[in-house]
Short mmCIF file of C-alpha atoms in Angstrom, two decimals:
data_model
loop_
_atom_site.label_atom_id
_atom_site.label_comp_id
_atom_site.label_asym_id
_atom_site.label_seq_id
_atom_site.Cartn_x
_atom_site.Cartn_y
_atom_site.Cartn_z
CA MET V 573 -3.40 -73.97 36.62
CA ARG V 574 -3.90 -75.91 33.39
CA PHE V 575 -2.25 -75.96 30.01
CA VAL V 576 -3.65 -76.22 26.47
CA LYS V 577 -1.54 -76.66 23.35
CA ILE V 578 -1.92 -73.85 20.79
CA THR V 579 -1.23 -74.03 17.09
CA ALA V 580 -1.07 -70.58 15.47
CA VAL V 581 -2.19 -70.51 11.84
CA ILE V 582 -2.40 -67.76 9.21
CA TYR V 583 -6.07 -67.33 8.56
CA THR V 584 -6.26 -65.00 5.58
CA LEU V 585 -4.54 -62.20 3.69
CA PHE V 586 -5.88 -58.81 2.58
CA PHE V 587 -4.80 -55.68 0.72
CA ASN V 588 -6.12 -52.40 2.11
CA TYR V 589 -4.98 -48.84 2.71
CA CYS V 590 -1.80 -49.36 0.63
CA HIS V 591 -0.66 -52.13 2.97
CA THR V 592 -0.87 -55.88 2.73
CA TYR V 593 -1.86 -57.26 6.09
CA VAL V 594 -2.27 -60.71 7.50
CA ILE V 595 -4.86 -62.00 9.97
CA GLU V 596 -3.42 -64.81 12.05
CA LYS V 597 -5.23 -66.91 14.61
CA VAL V 598 -3.10 -67.05 17.80
CA THR V 599 -5.32 -68.76 20.40
CA THR V 600 -7.81 -71.59 20.52
CA ALA V 601 -11.45 -70.59 20.48
CA VAL V 602 -13.26 -69.98 23.79
CA GLN V 603 -16.85 -68.99 24.42
CA HIS V 604 -16.38 -65.24 24.81
CA ALA V 605 -12.80 -63.88 24.59
CA GLU V 606 -12.47 -60.43 26.11
CA GLY V 607 -10.13 -57.96 27.78
CA PRO V 608 -6.83 -58.74 26.04
CA PHE V 609 -3.65 -57.18 27.51
CA TRP V 610 -0.15 -57.43 26.02
CA CYS V 611 2.83 -57.61 28.39
CA PRO V 612 5.93 -56.62 26.31
CA GLU V 613 8.37 -57.60 29.11
CA THR V 614 7.26 -61.23 29.02
CA LYS V 615 5.67 -61.45 25.56
CA ASN V 616 2.57 -62.73 27.27
CA LEU V 617 -0.97 -62.06 26.03
CA LEU V 618 -3.60 -62.04 28.82
CA TYR V 619 -7.32 -62.34 28.18
CA VAL V 620 -10.49 -63.69 29.78
CA ASP V 621 -13.28 -66.06 28.82
CA THR V 622 -15.94 -63.88 30.41
CA PHE V 623 -18.83 -66.20 31.25
CA LYS V 624 -16.60 -69.18 31.96
CA SER V 625 -14.92 -66.97 34.62
CA THR V 626 -11.55 -68.02 33.35
CA LEU V 627 -8.29 -66.09 32.92
CA HIS V 628 -5.95 -67.05 30.09
CA ARG V 629 -2.31 -66.36 29.46
CA ILE V 630 -0.19 -67.33 26.43
CA ASN V 631 3.32 -66.47 25.27
CA VAL V 632 2.56 -65.54 21.67
CA ASP V 633 6.19 -64.93 20.70
CA ASN V 634 7.44 -68.50 21.17
CA LYS V 635 4.07 -70.27 21.00
CA LYS V 636 4.38 -71.88 24.44
CA ASP V 637 1.40 -73.73 25.87
CA GLN V 638 -1.46 -71.59 27.04
CA GLN V 639 -2.20 -71.41 30.74
CA PHE V 640 -5.64 -70.86 32.14
CA LEU V 641 -7.02 -70.19 35.58
CA PRO V 642 -10.70 -70.63 36.41
CA LEU V 643 -12.13 -68.38 39.10
CA LYS V 644 -14.60 -70.38 41.16
CA ASN V 645 -17.92 -69.14 42.48
CA HIS V 646 -18.22 -66.27 40.01
CA HIS V 647 -20.52 -65.60 37.06
CA SER V 648 -18.04 -63.61 35.00
CA ILE V 649 -14.63 -61.97 34.68
CA GLY V 650 -14.75 -58.63 32.95
CA PHE V 651 -11.05 -57.92 32.51
CA VAL V 652 -7.57 -58.20 33.97
CA ILE V 653 -4.88 -55.50 34.36
CA PRO V 654 -1.32 -56.30 35.40
CA ILE V 655 0.34 -54.47 38.30
CA ASN V 656 3.71 -55.98 37.26
CA CYS V 657 4.05 -58.25 34.24
CA GLU V 658 7.48 -59.60 35.14
CA LEU V 659 6.52 -60.40 38.72
CA GLU V 660 3.20 -61.91 37.52
CA ARG V 661 0.99 -59.68 39.68
CA TYR V 662 -2.42 -58.73 38.41
CA LEU V 663 -5.81 -57.15 39.25
CA VAL V 664 -8.79 -59.30 38.25
CA PHE V 665 -12.24 -57.74 37.93
CA ALA V 666 -14.85 -60.48 38.45
CA ASP V 667 -18.56 -59.86 38.99
CA HIS V 668 -18.36 -56.72 41.13
CA ASP V 669 -15.26 -57.78 43.04
CA VAL V 670 -11.60 -56.80 42.51
CA TYR V 671 -8.89 -59.36 43.27
CA TYR V 672 -5.13 -59.12 43.68
CA LEU V 673 -3.67 -62.15 41.92
CA LYS V 674 -0.20 -63.68 42.14
CA TRP V 675 -0.02 -66.15 39.22
CA SER V 676 3.29 -67.92 38.59
CA SER V 677 4.09 -71.37 37.30
CA ASN V 678 4.37 -72.83 40.77
CA ARG V 679 2.08 -70.64 42.88
CA THR V 680 -1.36 -69.01 42.64
CA ALA V 681 -2.69 -66.69 45.34
CA LEU V 682 -5.89 -64.70 45.10
CA LYS V 683 -7.02 -61.98 47.52
CA LYS V 684 -10.21 -59.87 47.34
CA ILE V 685 -9.36 -56.19 47.84
CA LEU V 686 -12.49 -54.33 46.80
CA THR V 687 -16.21 -54.76 46.12
CA ILE V 688 -18.35 -52.14 44.45
CA GLU V 689 -22.16 -51.72 43.93
CA GLU V 690 -23.02 -54.14 46.72
CA ASN V 691 -26.59 -52.88 46.55
CA LYS V 692 -26.86 -54.06 42.92
CA PRO V 693 -26.34 -57.86 42.99
CA MET V 694 -26.93 -58.28 39.23
CA ASN V 695 -24.22 -55.79 38.31
CA GLN V 696 -20.77 -56.81 37.14
CA PHE V 697 -17.61 -55.33 35.76
CA ASN V 698 -17.52 -55.25 32.00
CA GLU V 699 -14.57 -53.28 30.65
CA GLY V 700 -11.72 -51.26 32.00
CA LYS V 701 -8.23 -49.81 31.57
CA ALA V 702 -5.58 -48.04 33.64
CA ASP V 703 -4.84 -44.41 32.86
CA ASN V 704 -1.36 -42.90 32.50
CA ARG V 705 -1.11 -42.53 36.31
CA GLY V 706 -2.06 -46.13 37.03
CA ARG V 707 -5.59 -45.41 38.21
CA VAL V 708 -8.08 -47.98 36.95
CA TRP V 709 -11.21 -46.88 35.08
CA ALA V 710 -13.78 -49.65 35.35
CA GLY V 711 -17.27 -49.83 33.89
CA THR V 712 -20.23 -51.90 35.01
CA LEU V 713 -23.52 -53.10 33.64
CA THR V 714 -26.63 -54.89 34.94
CA ARG V 715 -26.54 -58.49 33.69
CA GLN V 716 -29.84 -60.40 33.32
CA LYS V 717 -30.21 -64.14 33.77
CA ASP V 718 -30.31 -64.73 30.02
CA LEU V 719 -27.06 -62.76 29.68
CA GLY V 720 -28.91 -59.76 28.28
CA VAL V 721 -28.34 -56.33 29.75
CA ALA V 722 -30.84 -54.04 31.53
CA SER V 723 -30.94 -50.41 30.50
CA ASP V 724 -29.29 -47.60 32.48
CA GLY V 725 -28.01 -49.85 35.28
CA GLY V 726 -24.29 -49.35 34.77
CA SER V 727 -21.70 -46.79 35.76
CA LEU V 728 -18.10 -45.81 35.10
CA TYR V 729 -15.67 -45.49 38.02
CA MET V 730 -12.09 -44.43 38.59
CA ILE V 731 -10.28 -46.47 41.26
CA ASP V 732 -7.27 -44.63 42.61
CA HIS V 733 -3.99 -45.91 44.12
CA ASN V 734 -5.59 -46.21 47.60
CA LEU V 735 -8.60 -48.17 46.27
CA LYS V 736 -10.88 -45.15 46.70
CA VAL V 737 -13.69 -45.31 44.15
CA HIS V 738 -14.68 -42.15 42.20
CA LEU V 739 -17.93 -42.14 40.20
CA LYS V 740 -17.47 -40.70 36.69
CA LEU V 741 -20.59 -41.58 34.66
CA THR V 742 -24.01 -43.01 35.60
CA ASN V 743 -27.13 -44.35 33.86
CA LEU V 744 -25.06 -46.37 31.40
CA SER V 745 -26.43 -49.49 29.77
CA ILE V 746 -23.23 -51.20 28.57
CA SER V 747 -20.14 -49.40 29.90
CA ASN V 748 -17.60 -50.56 27.33
CA GLY V 749 -14.53 -49.43 25.39
CA LEU V 750 -12.42 -46.57 26.70
CA VAL V 751 -9.08 -45.01 25.81
CA TRP V 752 -7.05 -41.79 26.09
CA ASN V 753 -5.04 -39.96 23.46
CA LYS V 754 -1.26 -39.95 23.83
CA CYS V 755 -1.24 -36.35 25.18
CA HIS V 756 -3.73 -37.32 27.92
CA THR V 757 -6.07 -34.45 26.96
CA LYS V 758 -8.90 -36.47 25.39
CA PHE V 759 -10.90 -39.42 26.70
CA TYR V 760 -12.95 -41.64 24.42
CA PHE V 761 -15.76 -43.84 25.65
CA ILE V 762 -18.46 -46.25 24.48
CA ASP V 763 -21.85 -47.01 25.98
CA SER V 764 -22.62 -49.75 23.49
CA ALA V 765 -26.40 -49.45 23.70
CA THR V 766 -26.22 -45.93 22.24
CA LYS V 767 -24.07 -47.12 19.30
CA ASN V 768 -22.01 -43.97 19.82
CA VAL V 769 -18.29 -43.47 20.33
CA ASP V 770 -18.01 -40.32 22.42
CA ALA V 771 -15.16 -37.94 23.15
CA TYR V 772 -14.54 -35.92 26.30
CA ASP V 773 -12.03 -33.30 27.37
CA TYR V 774 -9.74 -34.88 29.93
CA LYS V 775 -7.72 -33.35 32.76
CA GLU V 776 -5.16 -35.90 33.80
CA GLU V 777 -4.31 -34.61 37.28
CA LEU V 778 -7.88 -34.73 38.51
CA GLY V 779 -9.08 -37.47 36.19
CA SER V 780 -11.99 -35.28 35.14
CA ILE V 781 -13.99 -35.73 31.94
CA THR V 782 -16.20 -32.90 30.48
CA ASN V 783 -17.72 -31.64 27.28
CA ARG V 784 -19.11 -34.84 25.80
CA ARG V 785 -19.57 -35.00 22.02
CA THR V 786 -20.12 -37.88 19.58
CA VAL V 787 -17.31 -38.96 17.28
CA ILE V 788 -19.37 -41.51 15.31
CA ASN V 789 -22.62 -43.42 15.51
CA ILE V 790 -22.15 -46.94 14.17
CA GLU V 791 -25.68 -47.33 12.92
CA ASP V 792 -25.66 -43.96 11.10
CA ALA V 793 -22.37 -44.97 9.52
CA GLY V 794 -24.07 -48.00 7.97
CA PHE V 795 -22.69 -50.81 10.06
CA GLU V 796 -24.41 -53.64 11.91
CA GLY V 797 -23.86 -54.51 15.54
CA ILE V 798 -22.74 -52.27 18.37
CA PRO V 799 -19.38 -50.67 19.23
CA ASP V 800 -17.56 -52.74 21.88
CA GLY V 801 -13.78 -52.49 22.53
CA LEU V 802 -11.83 -49.37 21.73
CA ASN V 803 -8.19 -48.42 21.23
CA ILE V 804 -6.01 -45.75 19.62
CA ASP V 805 -2.90 -45.60 17.39
CA LEU V 806 0.13 -43.31 17.45
CA ASN V 807 -1.50 -41.02 14.89
CA GLY V 808 -4.44 -40.49 17.23
CA ASN V 809 -6.98 -42.49 15.22
CA LEU V 810 -9.44 -44.75 17.01
CA TRP V 811 -9.85 -48.51 16.44
CA ILE V 812 -13.34 -49.79 17.19
CA ALA V 813 -14.47 -53.42 17.60
CA LEU V 814 -18.02 -54.08 16.25
CA PHE V 815 -19.82 -56.73 18.27
CA GLY V 816 -22.20 -58.34 15.76
CA GLY V 817 -20.78 -56.31 12.94
CA HIS V 818 -17.81 -58.34 11.59
CA TYR V 819 -15.51 -55.37 11.37
CA VAL V 820 -12.80 -53.44 13.13
CA LEU V 821 -12.96 -49.78 12.10
CA GLN V 822 -10.19 -47.17 12.09
CA VAL V 823 -11.81 -43.76 12.62
CA ASN V 824 -10.52 -40.18 12.69
CA PRO V 825 -11.81 -38.88 16.06
CA VAL V 826 -11.91 -35.25 14.87
CA THR V 827 -13.90 -35.69 11.66
CA GLY V 828 -15.58 -39.03 12.32
CA GLU V 829 -14.24 -40.27 8.96
CA ILE V 830 -13.81 -44.03 8.59
CA ILE V 831 -10.23 -44.41 7.38
CA ARG V 832 -10.41 -48.13 6.85
CA LYS V 833 -12.33 -51.22 7.87
CA ILE V 834 -11.02 -54.69 8.47
CA LYS V 835 -13.40 -57.60 8.15
CA MET V 836 -12.56 -60.31 10.66
CA PRO V 837 -13.33 -64.09 10.38
CA ALA V 838 -15.91 -63.71 13.15
CA THR V 839 -19.16 -61.76 13.52
CA TYR V 840 -18.78 -60.80 17.17
CA ILE V 841 -15.67 -58.68 17.74
CA THR V 842 -15.16 -57.84 21.40
CA SER V 843 -11.89 -55.89 21.81
CA VAL V 844 -8.77 -54.55 20.15
CA ILE V 845 -5.30 -53.79 21.58
CA TRP V 846 -1.84 -53.11 20.27
CA GLY V 847 1.05 -55.46 21.05
CA GLY V 848 3.86 -57.48 19.52
CA ASN V 849 7.21 -56.05 18.49
CA ASN V 850 7.09 -52.24 18.63
CA PHE V 851 3.34 -52.43 19.12
CA GLU V 852 2.75 -52.97 15.41
CA THR V 853 0.33 -55.91 15.85
CA LEU V 854 -3.36 -55.38 16.46
CA PHE V 855 -4.78 -58.21 18.65
CA VAL V 856 -8.46 -58.70 18.12
CA SER V 857 -10.63 -60.82 20.49
CA THR V 858 -13.86 -62.44 19.36
CA SER V 859 -16.86 -64.39 20.66
CA ARG V 860 -18.92 -67.42 19.70
CA LEU V 861 -21.45 -67.04 22.51
CA GLN V 862 -24.42 -66.05 20.30
CA LEU V 863 -23.68 -68.32 17.34
CA ASN V 864 -25.90 -71.30 16.54
CA ARG V 865 -24.59 -74.56 15.05
CA GLU V 866 -24.98 -73.46 11.46
CA GLN V 867 -23.24 -70.16 12.13
CA LEU V 868 -20.39 -71.94 13.93
CA GLU V 869 -19.82 -74.09 10.86
CA LYS V 870 -19.27 -70.89 8.87
CA GLU V 871 -17.14 -69.29 11.62
CA PRO V 872 -15.24 -72.19 13.22
CA GLU V 873 -12.53 -69.88 14.70
CA ALA V 874 -15.00 -67.49 16.36
CA GLY V 875 -13.99 -67.11 20.02
CA SER V 876 -10.28 -66.94 19.13
CA ILE V 877 -7.92 -64.01 19.40
CA PHE V 878 -6.43 -62.95 16.08
CA ALA V 879 -3.29 -60.94 15.33
CA VAL V 880 -3.55 -58.42 12.50
CA LYS V 881 -0.03 -57.79 11.15
CA GLY V 882 1.31 -55.49 8.47
CA LEU V 883 -1.06 -52.59 9.05
CA GLY V 884 1.77 -50.07 8.65
CA ILE V 885 1.02 -48.29 11.93
CA LYS V 886 1.93 -48.56 15.59
CA GLY V 887 -0.24 -48.31 18.64
CA LEU V 888 0.15 -47.31 22.26
CA ARG V 889 1.03 -49.65 25.06
CA LEU V 890 -1.63 -50.28 27.69
CA ASN V 891 -0.87 -48.94 31.16
CA MET V 892 -0.41 -51.17 34.16
CA ALA V 893 -2.25 -50.46 37.42
CA ILE V 894 -0.59 -48.77 40.37
CA ILE V 895 -2.39 -49.87 43.53
CA LYS V 896 -1.25 -49.90 47.15
CA ILE V 897 -1.99 -53.39 48.43
#
């Protein structure tokens, strides 16, 4: 385990939607920041540097040094979900393997507990979340050698408490953002290649998704890039990260109306989650992977995670996983 000193700075200030909000840089830049997770019990922010196969953890509240943990002999880490934040127990989804991780200040132990899609060696986990019952929904894609993505090679799975894998969606290109409404009756999902954000009816007990319909198509709405990470606020509105599109969008999932847009100091936005005190802060992860030297000079903080404060709205806490190890 290694440590890196972090200096948080206020990046810029905006006025929008009758609220003044601040965008603050809270981590140093990495190549491709993804999969943030806020642990309110410890005030820790977890995230991954995907193609460096590295897990990061920082206490944002008191600005302690950042800890990072490289995972050897892997091409990528898609995301991490805590089993218990206070006991520092996590699930790590790397390539197409799932690991149980104990990560404390004086001890690190990693154990492989599951492998999926063994017949597809180029596939890897990309994005995932735990549902309200602690089952993990995990999406895959087919990664090419140039880090591009092959069409229709991915799937979406639900992994239950006993590590039984249930197939939910197939023929996906980039299985990406997913989230549930607070009543657990709707499921929202992104296959980035379609540029759609889709809605499904959701039955919590069975974990079933039916009746797909499109909430919004990013291209039709006039935005560049593709939809990537996805989250929801207490009012039931969606928050969408645009990879290659500069913006985070707040969207009404019933009408498809864009309520507001937040331009970030990076082109490639990867994910959005709620955290901080009372879940009033929107943490936004970004990437510098596809930027050339000239672009990096214009976006020196790309690859950082930013905190957007003062939005005047609260979000939902992410669920931890419940797995029998």
